[in-house]
Coordinates of C-alpha atoms and ligand atoms in Angstrom, one line a residue:
X214 CA -59.0 1.8 -92.7
X215 CA -55.4 1.1 -93.4
X216 CA -54.8 4.8 -93.5
X217 CA -56.5 5.1 -90.1
X218 CA -54.2 2.4 -88.6
X219 CA -51.2 4.0 -90.2
X220 CA -52.1 7.4 -88.9
X221 CA -51.6 6.0 -85.3
X222 CA -48.0 5.7 -86.1
X223 CA -47.8 8.8 -88.1
X224 CA -46.0 11.8 -86.5
X225 CA -47.4 15.2 -87.1
X226 CA -45.5 18.4 -87.4
X227 CA -46.4 22.0 -88.3
X228 CA -44.4 23.6 -91.2
X229 CA -44.8 27.3 -91.9
X230 CA -43.7 28.7 -95.2
X231 CA -42.8 32.4 -95.3
X232 CA -41.2 34.8 -97.6
X233 CA -42.0 38.1 -99.6
X234 CA -44.9 38.2 -101.9
X235 CA -44.1 36.5 -105.3
X236 CA -41.3 34.3 -103.8
X237 CA -43.0 31.2 -105.0
X238 CA -44.5 29.8 -101.8
X239 CA -47.8 28.7 -103.2
X240 CA -46.2 27.4 -106.3
X241 CA -44.1 25.2 -104.2
X242 CA -47.1 23.8 -102.2
X243 CA -48.9 23.2 -105.5
X244 CA -45.9 21.3 -106.9
X245 CA -45.5 19.1 -103.8
X246 CA -49.2 18.4 -103.5
X247 CA -50.1 17.9 -107.1
X248 CA -46.9 17.5 -109.0
X249 CA -47.8 20.7 -111.0
X250 CA -46.9 24.3 -110.2
X251 CA -50.3 25.5 -111.5
X252 CA -51.3 29.1 -111.8
X253 CA -51.3 31.0 -108.5
X254 CA -52.8 34.3 -107.2
X255 CA -51.3 36.3 -104.4
X256 CA -52.3 34.5 -101.2
X257 CA -54.6 36.6 -99.0
X258 CA -54.2 35.5 -95.4
X259 CA -53.0 31.9 -95.0
X260 CA -53.8 28.7 -96.7
X261 CA -53.4 25.2 -95.3
X262 CA -52.4 21.9 -96.7
X263 CA -51.5 18.4 -95.5
X264 CA -48.3 17.0 -97.1
X265 CA -47.1 13.5 -96.3
X266 CA -43.4 12.7 -96.2
X267 CA -43.1 9.0 -95.3
X268 CA -44.7 8.5 -91.9
X269 CA -44.6 12.2 -91.2
X270 CA -47.7 14.3 -91.7
X271 CA -46.8 17.8 -92.3
X272 CA -49.5 20.5 -91.5
X273 CA -48.3 23.1 -93.9
X274 CA -49.3 26.9 -93.5
X275 CA -48.5 28.9 -96.7
X276 CA -48.9 32.5 -95.6
X277 CA -49.2 35.6 -97.9
X278 CA -46.1 37.7 -98.1
X279 CA -47.6 41.1 -99.1
X280 CA -46.4 43.8 -96.7
X281 CA -49.7 44.2 -94.8
X282 CA -49.9 40.4 -94.2
X283 CA -46.5 40.0 -92.7
X284 CA -47.7 40.7 -89.2
X285 CA -49.7 37.6 -89.5
X286 CA -46.5 35.5 -89.6
X287 CA -45.7 35.9 -85.9
X288 CA -48.6 33.9 -84.6
X289 CA -47.9 31.0 -87.0
X290 CA -44.2 30.9 -86.3
X291 CA -44.9 30.6 -82.6
X292 CA -46.5 27.1 -83.0
X293 CA -44.3 25.9 -85.9
X294 CA -42.0 22.9 -85.7
X295 CA -40.1 24.0 -88.8
X296 CA -40.1 27.1 -91.0
X297 CA -39.3 27.6 -94.6
X298 CA -38.2 31.0 -95.6
X299 CA -38.5 31.4 -99.4
X300 CA -36.6 34.0 -101.4
X301 CA -36.9 34.9 -105.1
X302 CA -33.2 34.3 -106.0
X303 CA -33.7 36.1 -109.4
X304 CA -34.9 39.3 -107.9
X305 CA -31.9 41.1 -106.5
X306 CA -33.8 44.4 -106.2
X307 CA -35.8 42.8 -103.4
X308 CA -32.9 41.1 -101.5
X309 CA -32.6 43.9 -98.9
X310 CA -36.3 43.8 -98.1
X311 CA -36.1 39.9 -97.9
X312 CA -33.1 40.2 -95.6
X313 CA -34.9 42.5 -93.2
X314 CA -37.9 40.1 -93.1
X315 CA -35.7 37.1 -92.7
X316 CA -34.0 38.4 -89.6
X317 CA -37.3 39.4 -88.1
X318 CA -38.5 35.8 -88.6
X319 CA -35.2 34.5 -87.1
X320 CA -36.0 36.5 -84.0
X321 CA -39.3 34.7 -83.6
X322 CA -38.2 31.2 -84.5
X323 CA -36.0 30.3 -81.4
X324 CA -34.5 27.0 -81.9
X325 CA -36.7 25.4 -84.6
X326 CA -35.2 24.2 -87.9
X327 CA -35.1 26.9 -90.5
X328 CA -34.7 26.2 -94.2
X329 CA -33.9 29.0 -96.6
X330 CA -35.0 28.2 -100.1
X331 CA -33.4 30.2 -102.9
X332 CA -36.2 29.7 -105.4
X333 CA -36.5 30.3 -109.2
X334 CA -33.1 28.6 -109.7
X335 CA -34.3 27.7 -113.2
X336 CA -33.8 31.4 -114.3
X337 CA -30.3 32.0 -115.6
X338 CA -30.1 35.3 -113.5
X339 CA -30.8 33.5 -110.2
X340 CA -28.2 34.1 -107.5
X341 CA -26.5 31.0 -106.2
X342 CA -26.9 29.8 -102.6
X343 CA -23.5 31.3 -101.9
X344 CA -24.6 34.8 -103.0
X345 CA -27.8 34.4 -101.0
X346 CA -26.0 33.1 -97.8
X347 CA -23.5 36.0 -98.1
X348 CA -26.3 38.6 -98.6
X349 CA -28.5 37.4 -95.8
X350 CA -25.4 36.9 -93.6
X351 CA -26.5 33.4 -92.7
X352 CA -23.2 32.6 -91.1
X353 CA -24.4 34.8 -88.2
X354 CA -27.1 32.2 -87.4
X355 CA -25.7 30.6 -84.3
X356 CA -28.2 28.6 -82.4
X357 CA -30.7 27.5 -85.0
X358 CA -30.4 24.5 -87.2
X359 CA -30.5 26.0 -90.7
X360 CA -29.8 25.2 -94.3
X361 CA -29.9 27.1 -97.6
X362 CA -30.9 25.2 -100.7
X363 CA -31.4 26.1 -104.4
X364 CA -34.8 25.1 -105.8
X365 CA -37.3 25.7 -108.5
X366 CA -40.9 25.5 -107.5
X367 CA -41.7 25.7 -111.2
X368 CA -39.7 22.7 -112.4
X369 CA -39.6 20.8 -109.1
X370 CA -35.8 20.9 -108.9
X371 CA -34.5 20.4 -105.4
X372 CA -37.9 20.1 -103.7
X373 CA -37.3 16.4 -102.7
X374 CA -34.2 17.4 -101.0
X375 CA -35.9 20.3 -99.2
X376 CA -38.6 18.2 -97.8
X377 CA -36.2 15.4 -97.0
X378 CA -34.3 17.9 -94.9
X379 CA -37.4 19.0 -93.0
X380 CA -38.3 15.3 -92.4
X381 CA -34.8 14.6 -91.1
X382 CA -34.7 17.6 -88.8
X383 CA -38.2 17.1 -87.4
X384 CA -38.1 13.2 -86.8
X385 CA -34.3 12.9 -86.1
X386 CA -34.2 10.1 -88.7
X387 CA -32.0 9.9 -91.8
X388 CA -33.8 9.8 -95.2
X389 CA -31.2 10.5 -97.8
X390 CA -27.8 9.1 -98.5
X391 CA -25.3 11.9 -98.5
X392 CA -23.7 12.5 -101.8
X393 CA -20.0 12.5 -102.3
X394 CA -18.1 14.5 -104.9
X395 CA -15.5 12.5 -106.9
X396 CA -14.1 15.3 -109.0
X397 CA -14.9 18.6 -110.5
X398 CA -13.6 20.2 -113.7
X399 CA -14.2 23.5 -115.4
X400 CA -13.6 24.0 -119.2
X401 CA -13.1 27.4 -120.8
X402 CA -14.6 28.4 -124.2
X403 CA -11.5 27.1 -126.0
X404 CA -12.0 23.7 -124.5
X405 CA -9.0 24.0 -122.1
X406 CA -9.4 22.6 -118.6
X407 CA -8.9 25.6 -116.4
X408 CA -9.7 24.0 -113.1
X409 CA -9.6 20.5 -111.7
X410 CA -10.4 19.2 -108.3
X411 CA -8.6 17.1 -107.1
X412 CA -5.7 18.4 -109.1
X413 CA -5.0 15.1 -110.9
X414 CA -8.6 14.5 -111.7
X415 CA -8.3 16.2 -115.2
X416 CA -5.3 13.9 -116.1
X417 CA -7.1 10.8 -115.1
X418 CA -10.3 11.6 -117.0
X419 CA -9.1 14.0 -119.6
X420 CA -10.6 12.3 -122.6
X421 CA -13.8 11.8 -120.8
X422 CA -14.0 15.5 -119.9
X423 CA -13.5 16.7 -123.4
X424 CA -16.3 14.3 -124.4
X425 CA -18.5 16.1 -121.8
X426 CA -17.4 19.4 -123.2
X427 CA -18.4 18.7 -126.7
X428 CA -21.7 17.2 -125.6
X429 CA -22.3 20.3 -123.5
X430 CA -21.5 22.6 -126.4
X431 CA -23.9 20.8 -128.7
X432 CA -26.7 20.3 -126.4
X433 CA -26.6 22.4 -123.2
X434 CA -27.9 25.9 -122.9
X435 CA -28.3 27.6 -119.6
X436 CA -30.1 24.5 -118.3
X437 CA -28.1 22.3 -116.0
X438 CA -28.0 18.6 -117.0
X439 CA -27.4 15.4 -115.3
X440 CA -26.4 12.1 -116.7
X441 CA -26.4 8.7 -114.9
X442 CA -23.3 6.5 -115.1
X443 CA -24.0 3.4 -113.0
X444 CA -23.8 4.4 -109.4
X445 CA -22.4 7.8 -110.3
X446 CA -23.9 10.8 -111.9
X447 CA -22.4 13.7 -113.8
X448 CA -23.8 17.1 -113.3
X449 CA -23.0 19.7 -115.9
X450 CA -23.7 23.4 -116.0
X451 CA -22.9 25.8 -118.8
X452 CA -22.5 29.6 -118.2
X453 CA -20.7 32.3 -120.0
X454 CA -19.6 29.7 -122.6
X455 CA -17.8 27.8 -119.9
X456 CA -18.7 24.3 -118.8
X457 CA -18.4 23.0 -115.2
X458 CA -18.9 19.3 -114.5
X459 CA -19.0 17.3 -111.3
X460 CA -18.9 13.6 -110.9
X461 CA -20.8 12.6 -107.8
X462 CA -22.1 9.5 -106.1
X463 CA -25.8 9.2 -106.3
X464 CA -27.4 10.9 -103.3
X465 CA -28.4 14.3 -102.2
X466 CA -28.4 17.2 -102.6
X467 CA -27.8 17.6 -106.3
X468 CA -29.1 21.2 -106.7
X469 CA -26.4 22.4 -104.3
X470 CA -23.9 20.9 -106.6
X471 CA -25.4 22.8 -109.5
X472 CA -25.4 26.0 -107.5
X473 CA -21.7 25.2 -106.5
X474 CA -20.7 24.8 -110.3
X475 CA -22.4 28.0 -111.3
X476 CA -20.5 29.8 -108.4
X477 CA -17.3 28.1 -109.6
X478 CA -17.7 29.4 -113.1
X479 CA -18.4 32.9 -111.8
X480 CA -15.3 32.8 -109.6
X481 CA -13.0 31.5 -112.2
X482 CA -14.2 33.9 -114.9
X483 CA -13.8 36.9 -112.6
X484 CA -10.4 35.6 -111.5
X485 CA -11.1 35.3 -107.8
X486 CA -8.2 34.2 -105.7
X487 CA -7.6 30.5 -105.1
X488 CA -8.6 30.5 -101.4
X489 CA -12.1 31.8 -102.4
X490 CA -12.4 29.0 -105.0
X491 CA -11.3 26.4 -102.4
X492 CA -14.0 27.7 -100.0
X493 CA -16.7 27.2 -102.7
X494 CA -15.8 23.5 -102.8
X495 CA -15.3 23.2 -99.0
X496 CA -18.8 24.5 -98.6
X497 CA -20.0 21.2 -100.2
X498 CA -18.7 18.9 -97.5
X499 CA -21.4 16.9 -95.8
X500 CA -23.9 18.8 -93.7
X501 CA -22.7 22.2 -95.0
X502 CA -24.4 22.2 -98.4
Ligands
GTP141 P1 -47.7 35.6 -102.1 O1 -48.9 34.6 -102.1 O2 -48.2 36.9 -102.6 O3 -47.0 35.7 -100.9 O4 -46.8 34.9 -103.3 P2 -46.1 33.5 -103.4 O5 -44.9 33.4 -102.6 O6 -47.1 32.5 -103.0 O7 -45.8 33.4 -104.9 P3 -46.5 32.4 -106.0 O8 -46.3 31.0 -105.7 O9 -47.9 33.0 -106.2 O10 -45.5 32.8 -107.3 C1 -45.4 34.1 -107.8 C2 -45.0 34.1 -109.2 O11 -43.7 33.5 -109.3 C3 -45.8 33.1 -110.1 O12 -46.0 33.8 -111.3 C4 -45.1 31.9 -110.2 O13 -45.4 31.2 -111.5 C5 -43.6 32.4 -110.2 N1 -42.8 31.3 -109.8 C6 -42.9 30.6 -108.7 N2 -41.8 29.8 -108.5 C7 -41.1 29.8 -109.6 C8 -39.8 29.2 -110.0 O14 -39.2 28.4 -109.4 N3 -39.4 29.6 -111.2 C9 -39.9 30.7 -112.0 N4 -39.4 31.0 -113.1 N5 -41.1 31.3 -111.5 C10 -41.7 30.9 -110.4
MG142 MG1 -49.0 32.6 -102.2

């Protein structure tokens, strides 16, 4: 009864999830629907689920990505209010194929919100959102509202932010508080601070940062970690024996911070120039995550 009444106020929207076979689309739907990634089989045709986000009822079409099914995508995209394009971020051998399909989808979507999910971020070899955005040439997307996010349909990482983004774009209402970055540091394998943003951040929090580093060395493997500290949160990532940590205000999107820290370690360890490194941080400014 209450549900019937509520449904009068509930807005409906149609969300279509596309991407190559094996990208993780059905795993994502399972996780959102049941809180468990479950075991999946390749989707034959399309499968339908209803997912509630606050007062928004999403009618979700999860469509098979095998080559012979891709012609099916067109008719679903035509009536969609939002599209998710999912890519297996750990499978670089299929990036080219994914790129071709992505741009075909873009040509069909017109002006509806388009969310690119770089999935399987739990795998250490997963490409960062920066790498994916570069590869797909997302900066060429002019008219559509789009975003790229780092997620794991297996662990649930980033999925809340992904659906919040869809909600915000479809309803025009804000759901999440934007997150602010207070400071970022990168520590090399000798415990030296090799990067600090802003510059004086490492001086102010030097002792605190070495504490983070020894914690990271003892207990962090390739898995990102986040520690709450009152209203703030520290996000730590460890790669190539380096540690990167960001102190942020609580809010979203956290996974993009993780992706940014991974990219930062990569850029510093390959000695990219300073401008490139600045751009990595700049990309984190609100609305550009
Ligand atoms: P089609 O239905 O054929 O289009 O594929 P799909 O996109 O629905 O892929 P599906 O969800 O069936 O997942 C394919 C495989 O990837 C499964 O073995 C999943 O367990 C695995 N997988 C999905 N998401 C993740 C993830 O985030 N991390 C890891 N490590 N594996 C994942
Ligand atoms: Mg599937």
